[in-house]
């Protein structure tokens, strides 16, 4: 009864419900932006080769984290739907299961990744001048995988339980520590040893590790790490299939998406002229674009939470209505913010690089990708809705198809054959976002994506 009352209260004040969940996550994503901005600023102060290397390896790190992101999506779907259905014990056991997976998967990818790092650098076609720096970044970031897996999955657990302030507190800690260590170890501030680009790598390692321990301490304080949270093997065998059903398309989509970005970097790196400048400009552009991209993630995560809760409460039509409300609110607020951000593009680019050629590439990148903001927002918010419903198969097929069937071939054609420059690659990114968002909107509006939820398993997994 209490769960039904809560659901009714949410339906009577939908905008308030959305903002109550979105604004802490919005601030949290802005701290993500500050991390990236500090990294790029310090890297640019050291050299453009360090800045370009950081961009490549940051994208590679996302690729290495795809399984953690997949499990995180599965955790949000399973835990939020369980709470929406009033099955608190099942939700708690999914928490324990996800923590076990975070430990195992982080360790596995560390062991597998270290011997393959040279192969990855070769596949990325990293220029010779950037090889030593890029190799060092990759080595440290591979060591970072276990704590990063734990950080991502524990943050997802808190979000699924609507405890959105805890991930915010965690990111405040991570951002603050990363900034101090970036400036201290990267530039020698605060009396710390100046170790240059190596300091950037260890700043990321130290800050993320502290964030992971902070989240585990919170879970222990809440009683989520006691033996009762870790279910018997028989229950885990019954519960894991739904987690896998949601996670594997999400993980494959991340592999397809992130590998697409790596190929996009390779296409940019192999341009006949100005490749390093284009890579450095793209790195800067991605950081500034994250002023809009990361806040959009707040609406993406809010959509996952609310749709998961409503489907768990067996209200699929209300889940769909909330999806449209979140989409409208996100489009209006962030598109208006994008117009404001565009007015300050040149000074912000100048703040992140002193190289005029790199700055011109960054502005060119931002021109096309900020034009795509309404389409990018639509893709991100609806992808979050499908994640909460467990309909990650749609995300994989639509977003993966748009990347490999349209973006990459068009990027090579325009960048290498037609326009003979990086702007052709940026135009290809714009076109793929238009197509991708249109297809996602069609599926959300007209297809029965609610059928992917765990509703039919409600009586089968109470324990």
Tab-separated table of C-alpha atoms in Angstrom:
chain	number	residue	atom	x	y	z
A	1	UNK	CA	0.000	0.000	0.000
A	2	UNK	CA	2.797	2.406	0.861
A	3	UNK	CA	4.392	1.736	-2.502
A	4	UNK	CA	1.117	2.500	-4.320
A	5	UNK	CA	0.730	5.729	-2.336
A	6	UNK	CA	4.231	6.791	-3.314
A	7	UNK	CA	3.545	6.052	-6.971
A	8	UNK	CA	0.317	8.046	-6.852
A	9	UNK	CA	2.134	10.972	-5.260
A	10	UNK	CA	4.718	10.899	-8.049
A	11	UNK	CA	1.987	10.928	-10.703
A	12	UNK	CA	0.213	13.925	-9.151
A	13	UNK	CA	3.347	16.109	-9.281
A	14	UNK	CA	5.358	14.757	-12.231
A	15	UNK	CA	7.516	17.812	-12.896
A	16	UNK	CA	8.467	18.078	-9.233
A	17	UNK	CA	9.251	14.356	-9.163
A	18	UNK	CA	11.491	14.631	-12.217
A	19	UNK	CA	13.382	17.665	-10.926
A	20	UNK	CA	13.772	16.167	-7.454
A	21	UNK	CA	15.710	13.288	-8.991
A	22	UNK	CA	17.324	15.234	-11.830
A	23	UNK	CA	18.895	18.230	-10.113
A	24	UNK	CA	21.300	16.333	-7.806
A	25	UNK	CA	22.331	14.231	-10.798
A	26	UNK	CA	22.656	17.395	-12.879
A	27	UNK	CA	25.103	18.855	-10.353
A	28	UNK	CA	26.884	15.503	-10.164
A	29	UNK	CA	27.435	15.513	-13.940
A	30	UNK	CA	28.814	19.043	-13.739
A	31	UNK	CA	31.484	17.728	-11.388
A	32	UNK	CA	32.284	15.161	-14.088
A	33	UNK	CA	32.711	18.101	-16.463
A	34	UNK	CA	35.072	19.837	-14.026
A	35	UNK	CA	37.226	16.717	-13.875
A	36	UNK	CA	37.546	16.679	-17.656
A	37	UNK	CA	38.168	20.416	-17.887
A	38	UNK	CA	40.943	20.290	-15.294
A	39	UNK	CA	42.575	17.300	-16.989
A	40	UNK	CA	42.540	18.969	-20.405
A	41	UNK	CA	43.710	22.350	-19.067
A	42	UNK	CA	46.692	20.844	-17.257
A	43	UNK	CA	47.487	18.555	-20.224
A	44	UNK	CA	47.379	21.528	-22.614
A	45	UNK	CA	49.680	23.492	-20.336
A	46	UNK	CA	52.222	20.645	-20.562
A	47	UNK	CA	52.065	20.065	-24.366
A	48	UNK	CA	49.651	19.419	-27.219
A	49	UNK	CA	50.957	15.831	-27.512
A	50	UNK	CA	49.937	15.186	-23.882
A	51	UNK	CA	46.553	16.784	-24.560
A	52	UNK	CA	45.943	14.634	-27.625
A	53	UNK	CA	47.139	11.478	-25.816
A	54	UNK	CA	44.804	12.187	-22.923
A	55	UNK	CA	41.866	12.463	-25.329
A	56	UNK	CA	42.640	9.122	-26.960
A	57	UNK	CA	43.176	7.254	-23.691
A	58	UNK	CA	40.146	8.807	-22.014
A	59	UNK	CA	38.045	7.446	-24.863
A	60	UNK	CA	39.843	4.098	-24.563
A	61	UNK	CA	39.042	4.024	-20.840
A	62	UNK	CA	35.353	4.352	-21.663
A	63	UNK	CA	35.775	1.354	-23.967
A	64	UNK	CA	37.370	-0.671	-21.164
A	65	UNK	CA	34.517	0.249	-18.803
A	66	UNK	CA	31.722	-0.984	-21.058
A	67	UNK	CA	30.997	-4.091	-18.998
A	68	UNK	CA	30.762	-2.015	-15.813
A	69	UNK	CA	28.315	0.318	-17.554
A	70	UNK	CA	26.324	-2.694	-18.751
A	71	UNK	CA	26.076	-4.164	-15.246
A	72	UNK	CA	25.175	-0.704	-13.939
A	73	UNK	CA	22.274	-0.517	-16.408
A	74	UNK	CA	21.168	-3.982	-15.382
A	75	UNK	CA	21.375	-2.963	-11.720
A	76	UNK	CA	19.187	0.104	-12.261
A	77	UNK	CA	16.556	-1.924	-14.135
A	78	UNK	CA	16.466	-4.849	-11.695
A	79	UNK	CA	16.694	-2.868	-8.442
A	80	UNK	CA	14.320	-0.043	-9.422
A	81	UNK	CA	11.707	-2.465	-10.754
A	82	UNK	CA	12.011	-4.594	-7.601
A	83	UNK	CA	11.485	-1.545	-5.373
A	84	UNK	CA	8.596	-0.368	-7.553
A	85	UNK	CA	7.013	-3.786	-7.082
A	86	UNK	CA	7.494	-3.554	-3.296
A	87	UNK	CA	10.015	-6.438	-3.243
A	88	UNK	CA	12.675	-4.940	-0.989
A	89	UNK	CA	14.383	-8.243	-0.246
A	90	UNK	CA	14.840	-8.957	-3.925
A	91	UNK	CA	16.235	-5.454	-4.427
A	92	UNK	CA	18.743	-5.960	-1.597
A	93	UNK	CA	19.905	-9.249	-3.051
A	94	UNK	CA	20.420	-7.666	-6.456
A	95	UNK	CA	22.633	-5.117	-4.703
A	96	UNK	CA	24.810	-7.930	-3.353
A	97	UNK	CA	24.922	-9.670	-6.725
A	98	UNK	CA	26.026	-6.478	-8.494
A	99	UNK	CA	28.806	-5.883	-5.955
A	100	UNK	CA	30.146	-9.385	-6.541
A	101	UNK	CA	30.122	-8.790	-10.292
A	102	UNK	CA	31.940	-5.461	-9.866
A	103	UNK	CA	34.804	-7.186	-8.018
A	104	UNK	CA	35.108	-10.088	-10.436
A	105	UNK	CA	34.806	-8.164	-13.690
A	106	UNK	CA	37.193	-5.380	-12.703
A	107	UNK	CA	39.878	-7.938	-11.842
A	108	UNK	CA	39.326	-9.937	-15.036
A	109	UNK	CA	39.642	-6.915	-17.325
A	110	UNK	CA	42.805	-5.770	-15.560
A	111	UNK	CA	44.453	-9.174	-16.062
A	112	UNK	CA	43.335	-9.409	-19.692
A	113	UNK	CA	44.072	-5.780	-20.591
A	114	UNK	CA	47.691	-5.425	-19.447
A	115	UNK	CA	49.190	-7.882	-21.998
A	116	UNK	CA	47.160	-6.326	-24.842
A	117	UNK	CA	47.968	-2.643	-24.320
A	118	UNK	CA	50.566	-2.446	-27.123
A	119	UNK	CA	48.112	-4.035	-29.534
A	120	UNK	CA	45.499	-1.421	-28.626
A	121	UNK	CA	47.937	1.447	-29.207
A	122	UNK	CA	48.797	0.045	-32.631
A	123	UNK	CA	45.130	-0.305	-33.529
A	124	UNK	CA	44.556	3.342	-32.615
A	125	UNK	CA	47.344	4.430	-34.999
A	126	UNK	CA	48.816	6.683	-32.309
A	127	UNK	CA	51.453	8.981	-33.887
A	128	UNK	CA	55.047	8.151	-32.932
A	129	UNK	CA	55.526	11.453	-31.112
A	130	UNK	CA	52.646	10.578	-28.770
A	131	UNK	CA	53.495	6.900	-28.120
A	132	UNK	CA	55.437	7.151	-24.806
A	133	UNK	CA	52.846	9.404	-23.153
A	134	UNK	CA	49.898	7.385	-24.443
A	135	UNK	CA	51.507	4.114	-23.300
A	136	UNK	CA	51.964	5.438	-19.758
A	137	UNK	CA	48.377	6.737	-19.554
A	138	UNK	CA	47.030	3.383	-20.724
A	139	UNK	CA	49.095	1.399	-18.184
A	140	UNK	CA	47.882	3.431	-15.206
A	141	UNK	CA	44.270	3.454	-16.427
A	142	UNK	CA	44.304	-0.333	-16.731
A	143	UNK	CA	45.371	-0.538	-13.071
A	144	UNK	CA	42.428	1.732	-12.322
A	145	UNK	CA	39.806	-0.676	-13.705
A	146	UNK	CA	38.875	-2.571	-10.478
A	147	UNK	CA	38.111	0.554	-8.400
A	148	UNK	CA	36.436	2.228	-11.390
A	149	UNK	CA	34.125	-0.776	-11.854
A	150	UNK	CA	33.171	-0.559	-8.195
A	151	UNK	CA	32.578	3.196	-8.414
A	152	UNK	CA	30.255	2.957	-11.435
A	153	UNK	CA	28.207	0.044	-10.122
A	154	UNK	CA	27.796	1.405	-6.582
A	155	UNK	CA	26.672	4.765	-7.993
A	156	UNK	CA	24.087	2.898	-10.082
A	157	UNK	CA	22.858	1.045	-6.989
A	158	UNK	CA	22.250	4.323	-5.160
A	159	UNK	CA	20.445	5.809	-8.185
A	160	UNK	CA	18.182	2.777	-8.530
A	161	UNK	CA	17.154	3.269	-4.902
A	162	UNK	CA	16.472	6.981	-5.579
A	163	UNK	CA	19.338	7.897	-3.247
A	164	UNK	CA	20.671	10.357	-5.798
A	165	UNK	CA	22.530	12.539	-3.285
A	166	UNK	CA	25.092	9.844	-2.474
A	167	UNK	CA	26.562	9.710	-6.017
A	168	UNK	CA	26.669	13.529	-5.864
A	169	UNK	CA	28.671	13.486	-2.625
A	170	UNK	CA	30.955	10.858	-4.121
A	171	UNK	CA	31.668	12.957	-7.217
A	172	UNK	CA	32.391	16.037	-5.099
A	173	UNK	CA	35.113	14.018	-3.371
A	174	UNK	CA	36.464	12.614	-6.648
A	175	UNK	CA	36.481	16.001	-8.393
A	176	UNK	CA	38.106	17.864	-5.510
A	177	UNK	CA	40.857	15.301	-5.081
A	178	UNK	CA	41.446	14.999	-8.844
A	179	UNK	CA	41.802	18.787	-9.174
A	180	UNK	CA	44.293	19.074	-6.325
A	181	UNK	CA	46.365	16.152	-7.632
A	182	UNK	CA	46.202	17.339	-11.261
A	183	UNK	CA	47.565	20.754	-10.335
A	184	UNK	CA	49.928	19.388	-7.714
A	185	UNK	CA	51.460	16.406	-9.487
A	186	UNK	CA	50.969	17.711	-13.033
A	187	UNK	CA	52.271	21.264	-12.544
A	188	UNK	CA	54.018	21.127	-9.173
A	189	UNK	CA	51.525	23.287	-7.270
A	190	UNK	CA	50.929	23.083	-3.494
A	191	UNK	CA	54.502	21.914	-2.901
A	192	UNK	CA	53.841	18.517	-4.511
A	193	UNK	CA	56.422	16.880	-6.818
A	194	UNK	CA	56.061	17.991	-10.452
A	195	UNK	CA	55.940	14.742	-12.471
A	196	UNK	CA	54.174	16.169	-15.516
A	197	UNK	CA	51.830	13.960	-17.534
A	198	UNK	CA	52.421	11.074	-15.119
A	199	UNK	CA	50.781	13.173	-12.430
A	200	UNK	CA	47.596	13.398	-14.512
A	201	UNK	CA	47.361	9.615	-14.671
A	202	UNK	CA	47.899	9.101	-10.941
A	203	UNK	CA	45.515	11.928	-10.070
A	204	UNK	CA	42.748	10.010	-11.831
A	205	UNK	CA	43.768	6.764	-10.138
A	206	UNK	CA	43.813	8.257	-6.647
A	207	UNK	CA	40.558	10.198	-6.918
A	208	UNK	CA	38.500	7.358	-8.418
A	209	UNK	CA	39.815	4.872	-5.867
A	210	UNK	CA	38.817	7.179	-2.999
A	211	UNK	CA	35.346	7.558	-4.528
A	212	UNK	CA	34.900	3.785	-4.696
A	213	UNK	CA	35.881	3.357	-1.028
A	214	UNK	CA	33.516	6.171	-0.051
A	215	UNK	CA	30.576	4.392	-1.725
A	216	UNK	CA	31.422	1.071	-0.094
A	217	UNK	CA	31.558	2.782	3.301
A	218	UNK	CA	28.086	4.250	2.681
A	219	UNK	CA	26.687	0.854	1.707
A	220	UNK	CA	28.175	-0.666	4.849
A	221	UNK	CA	26.656	2.130	6.945
A	222	UNK	CA	23.249	1.390	5.376
A	223	UNK	CA	23.594	-2.302	6.179
A	224	UNK	CA	23.940	-3.299	2.512
A	225	UNK	CA	27.181	-5.208	3.026
A	226	UNK	CA	26.004	-7.663	5.681
A	227	UNK	CA	25.757	-11.402	4.851
A	228	UNK	CA	21.982	-11.279	4.267
A	229	UNK	CA	22.532	-9.051	1.213
A	230	UNK	CA	24.466	-11.802	-0.530
A	231	UNK	CA	21.939	-14.414	-1.585
A	232	UNK	CA	22.500	-18.169	-1.738
A	233	UNK	CA	23.907	-19.525	-4.984
A	234	UNK	CA	20.503	-20.999	-5.905
A	235	UNK	CA	18.871	-17.547	-5.838
A	236	UNK	CA	21.715	-15.969	-7.792
A	237	UNK	CA	21.317	-18.599	-10.517
A	238	UNK	CA	17.641	-17.644	-10.819
A	239	UNK	CA	18.188	-13.887	-10.600
A	240	UNK	CA	21.205	-13.504	-12.857
A	241	UNK	CA	19.414	-14.227	-16.181
A	242	UNK	CA	17.395	-10.997	-16.058
A	243	UNK	CA	20.511	-9.013	-15.160
A	244	UNK	CA	22.314	-10.635	-18.081
A	245	UNK	CA	19.314	-10.074	-20.373
A	246	UNK	CA	19.536	-6.332	-19.713
A	247	UNK	CA	23.322	-6.115	-19.456
A	248	UNK	CA	24.553	-7.976	-22.530
A	249	UNK	CA	22.817	-5.791	-25.151
A	250	UNK	CA	23.861	-2.746	-23.118
A	251	UNK	CA	27.438	-3.984	-22.949
A	252	UNK	CA	27.525	-4.878	-26.628
A	253	UNK	CA	26.050	-1.476	-27.475
A	254	UNK	CA	28.801	0.192	-25.438
A	255	UNK	CA	31.419	-1.919	-27.226
A	256	UNK	CA	29.955	-0.985	-30.595
A	257	UNK	CA	29.577	2.679	-29.609
A	258	UNK	CA	32.976	3.112	-27.953
A	259	UNK	CA	34.808	1.101	-30.603
A	260	UNK	CA	33.100	3.398	-33.085
A	261	UNK	CA	34.638	6.361	-31.287
A	262	UNK	CA	38.031	4.680	-31.342
A	263	UNK	CA	37.676	4.131	-35.097
A	264	UNK	CA	36.608	7.765	-35.393
A	265	UNK	CA	39.821	8.731	-33.596
A	266	UNK	CA	41.756	6.494	-35.992
A	267	UNK	CA	40.059	8.141	-38.997
A	268	UNK	CA	40.983	11.533	-37.566
A	269	UNK	CA	44.538	10.437	-36.706
A	270	UNK	CA	45.070	9.212	-40.285
A	271	UNK	CA	43.994	12.457	-41.963
A	272	UNK	CA	46.518	13.427	-44.660
A	273	UNK	CA	47.333	16.699	-42.871
A	274	UNK	CA	46.916	18.292	-39.437
A	275	UNK	CA	46.063	15.034	-37.631
A	276	UNK	CA	47.576	15.992	-34.256
A	277	UNK	CA	45.858	19.392	-34.336
A	278	UNK	CA	42.533	17.735	-35.198
A	279	UNK	CA	42.916	15.187	-32.369
A	280	UNK	CA	43.785	17.879	-29.835
A	281	UNK	CA	40.880	20.041	-31.069
A	282	UNK	CA	38.508	17.090	-30.802
A	283	UNK	CA	39.702	16.432	-27.238
A	284	UNK	CA	38.980	20.050	-26.282
A	285	UNK	CA	35.647	20.007	-28.114
A	286	UNK	CA	34.531	16.889	-26.268
A	287	UNK	CA	35.321	18.517	-22.924
A	288	UNK	CA	33.363	21.679	-23.685
A	289	UNK	CA	30.540	19.682	-25.248
A	290	UNK	CA	30.324	17.765	-21.988
A	291	UNK	CA	28.884	20.946	-20.441
A	292	UNK	CA	25.740	19.846	-22.289
A	293	UNK	CA	26.384	16.146	-22.718
A	294	UNK	CA	26.848	15.388	-19.032
A	295	UNK	CA	23.752	17.298	-17.827
A	296	UNK	CA	21.790	15.322	-20.403
A	297	UNK	CA	22.984	12.235	-18.540
A	298	UNK	CA	21.045	13.497	-15.508
A	299	UNK	CA	17.827	13.199	-17.512
A	300	UNK	CA	18.999	9.882	-18.957
A	301	UNK	CA	19.464	8.474	-15.436
A	302	UNK	CA	16.215	10.021	-14.191
A	303	UNK	CA	14.339	8.331	-17.031
A	304	UNK	CA	15.896	4.980	-16.092
A	305	UNK	CA	14.925	5.350	-12.434
A	306	UNK	CA	11.317	6.480	-12.882
A	307	UNK	CA	10.448	4.161	-15.731
A	308	UNK	CA	11.918	1.237	-13.811
A	309	UNK	CA	9.845	2.092	-10.739
A	310	UNK	CA	6.610	2.541	-12.701
A	311	UNK	CA	7.060	-0.703	-14.620
A	312	UNK	CA	7.778	-2.488	-11.346
A	313	UNK	CA	4.524	-1.032	-10.006
A	314	UNK	CA	2.762	-2.383	-13.145
A	315	UNK	CA	1.936	1.009	-14.623
A	316	UNK	CA	3.381	0.839	-18.165
A	317	UNK	CA	1.285	3.704	-19.557
A	318	UNK	CA	2.395	6.034	-16.778
A	319	UNK	CA	5.985	4.960	-17.429
A	320	UNK	CA	5.596	6.032	-21.060
A	321	UNK	CA	4.021	9.361	-20.088
A	322	UNK	CA	6.912	10.070	-17.743
A	323	UNK	CA	9.319	9.292	-20.567
A	324	UNK	CA	7.757	12.002	-22.731
A	325	UNK	CA	7.725	14.460	-19.819
A	326	UNK	CA	11.411	13.917	-19.109
A	327	UNK	CA	12.222	14.263	-22.811
A	328	UNK	CA	10.348	17.570	-23.105
A	329	UNK	CA	11.865	18.988	-19.936
A	330	UNK	CA	15.381	17.958	-20.942
A	331	UNK	CA	15.084	19.285	-24.497
A	332	UNK	CA	13.823	22.697	-23.455
A	333	UNK	CA	16.191	23.293	-20.531
A	334	UNK	CA	19.426	22.013	-22.076
A	335	UNK	CA	18.785	23.479	-25.552
A	336	UNK	CA	18.374	26.902	-23.967
A	337	UNK	CA	21.558	26.319	-21.996
A	338	UNK	CA	23.315	25.365	-25.263
A	339	UNK	CA	22.456	28.756	-26.741
A	340	UNK	CA	24.095	30.435	-23.749
A	341	UNK	CA	27.177	28.203	-23.903
A	342	UNK	CA	27.699	28.990	-27.605
A	343	UNK	CA	28.177	32.673	-26.810
A	344	UNK	CA	31.340	31.843	-24.850
A	345	UNK	CA	32.865	29.161	-27.089
A	346	UNK	CA	35.911	31.100	-28.286
A	347	UNK	CA	37.131	32.273	-24.843
A	348	UNK	CA	36.575	28.806	-23.359
A	349	UNK	CA	38.544	27.181	-26.166
A	350	UNK	CA	41.292	29.768	-25.680
A	351	UNK	CA	41.373	28.863	-21.978
A	352	UNK	CA	42.100	25.223	-22.819
A	353	UNK	CA	44.740	25.724	-25.503
A	354	UNK	CA	47.287	28.336	-26.498
A	355	UNK	CA	47.673	26.868	-30.002
A	356	UNK	CA	45.582	28.819	-32.549
A	357	UNK	CA	45.396	25.911	-35.015
A	358	UNK	CA	44.134	23.546	-32.305
A	359	UNK	CA	41.613	26.204	-31.211
A	360	UNK	CA	40.244	26.489	-34.769
A	361	UNK	CA	39.732	22.715	-34.931
A	362	UNK	CA	37.955	22.753	-31.561
A	363	UNK	CA	35.550	25.513	-32.676
A	364	UNK	CA	34.816	23.635	-35.915
A	365	UNK	CA	34.054	20.470	-33.948
A	366	UNK	CA	31.772	22.338	-31.539
A	367	UNK	CA	29.860	24.122	-34.301
A	368	UNK	CA	28.524	20.867	-35.752
A	369	UNK	CA	28.080	18.981	-32.501
A	370	UNK	CA	26.200	21.808	-30.798
A	371	UNK	CA	23.863	22.009	-33.787
A	372	UNK	CA	23.148	18.345	-33.058
A	373	UNK	CA	22.262	18.980	-29.386
A	374	UNK	CA	18.449	18.469	-29.728
A	375	UNK	CA	19.043	15.165	-31.522
A	376	UNK	CA	21.773	14.066	-29.094
A	377	UNK	CA	19.492	14.841	-26.131
A	378	UNK	CA	16.645	12.834	-27.655
A	379	UNK	CA	18.952	9.848	-28.108
A	380	UNK	CA	20.347	10.026	-24.580
A	381	UNK	CA	17.041	10.484	-22.752
A	382	UNK	CA	15.190	7.780	-24.674
A	383	UNK	CA	18.160	5.430	-24.255
A	384	UNK	CA	17.809	5.982	-20.507
A	385	UNK	CA	14.115	5.145	-20.709
A	386	UNK	CA	14.856	1.902	-22.534
A	387	UNK	CA	17.546	1.060	-19.937
A	388	UNK	CA	15.054	1.405	-17.087
A	389	UNK	CA	12.621	-0.855	-18.918
A	390	UNK	CA	15.302	-3.430	-19.657
A	391	UNK	CA	14.818	-2.775	-23.395
A	392	UNK	CA	18.536	-2.376	-23.990
A	393	UNK	CA	18.228	-4.424	-27.192
A	394	UNK	CA	16.708	-1.383	-28.912
A	395	UNK	CA	19.611	0.824	-27.855
A	396	UNK	CA	22.125	-1.686	-29.156
A	397	UNK	CA	20.542	-2.138	-32.564
A	398	UNK	CA	19.633	1.496	-33.237
A	399	UNK	CA	22.674	3.280	-31.806
A	400	UNK	CA	25.116	0.643	-32.995
A	401	UNK	CA	23.608	0.671	-36.475
A	402	UNK	CA	23.758	4.454	-36.714
A	403	UNK	CA	27.432	4.399	-35.690
A	404	UNK	CA	28.766	1.663	-37.958
A	405	UNK	CA	26.402	1.845	-40.908
A	406	UNK	CA	26.302	5.645	-41.187
A	407	UNK	CA	28.712	7.666	-39.017
A	408	UNK	CA	31.997	5.889	-39.704
A	409	UNK	CA	31.652	5.308	-43.475
A	410	UNK	CA	30.425	8.877	-43.918
A	411	UNK	CA	33.243	10.233	-41.720
A	412	UNK	CA	35.872	8.541	-43.873
A	413	UNK	CA	34.172	9.585	-47.100
A	414	UNK	CA	33.767	13.243	-46.123
A	415	UNK	CA	36.971	13.587	-44.100
A	416	UNK	CA	39.381	11.789	-46.440
A	417	UNK	CA	37.799	11.857	-49.884
A	418	UNK	CA	35.400	14.787	-50.234
A	419	UNK	CA	36.480	17.598	-47.864
A	420	UNK	CA	40.038	16.421	-47.125
A	421	UNK	CA	39.854	17.648	-43.544
A	422	UNK	CA	38.461	17.121	-40.043
A	423	UNK	CA	35.285	19.138	-40.656
A	424	UNK	CA	33.956	16.325	-42.848
A	425	UNK	CA	34.207	14.005	-39.816
A	426	UNK	CA	32.279	16.460	-37.643
A	427	UNK	CA	29.514	16.694	-40.286
A	428	UNK	CA	29.227	12.895	-40.318
A	429	UNK	CA	28.727	12.934	-36.538
A	430	UNK	CA	25.877	15.436	-36.951
A	431	UNK	CA	24.124	13.361	-39.611
A	432	UNK	CA	24.293	10.152	-37.577
A	433	UNK	CA	22.739	11.863	-34.545
A	434	UNK	CA	19.777	13.055	-36.606
A	435	UNK	CA	19.063	9.566	-37.941
A	436	UNK	CA	19.681	7.798	-34.631
A	437	UNK	CA	17.419	10.045	-32.545
A	438	UNK	CA	14.585	9.824	-35.092
A	439	UNK	CA	14.569	6.024	-34.985
A	440	UNK	CA	14.728	5.912	-31.178
A	441	UNK	CA	11.791	8.325	-30.950
A	442	UNK	CA	9.758	6.173	-33.333
A	443	UNK	CA	10.400	3.022	-31.285
A	444	UNK	CA	9.592	4.745	-27.991
A	445	UNK	CA	6.331	6.144	-29.393
A	446	UNK	CA	4.996	3.167	-31.335
A	447	UNK	CA	6.661	-0.049	-30.093
A	448	UNK	CA	5.861	-2.130	-26.997
A	449	UNK	CA	9.164	-1.637	-25.179
A	450	UNK	CA	7.425	-2.159	-21.801
A	451	UNK	CA	7.392	-5.918	-22.455
A	452	UNK	CA	11.088	-6.131	-21.567
A	453	UNK	CA	10.385	-5.332	-17.901
A	454	UNK	CA	10.501	-7.861	-15.062
A	455	UNK	CA	6.749	-7.592	-14.402
A	456	UNK	CA	5.994	-11.163	-15.361
A	457	UNK	CA	8.664	-12.412	-12.906
A	458	UNK	CA	7.185	-10.661	-9.915
A	459	UNK	CA	5.863	-13.789	-8.246
A	460	UNK	CA	8.764	-15.924	-9.386
A	461	UNK	CA	11.527	-14.112	-7.527
A	462	UNK	CA	10.213	-12.700	-4.302
A	463	UNK	CA	13.039	-14.179	-2.318
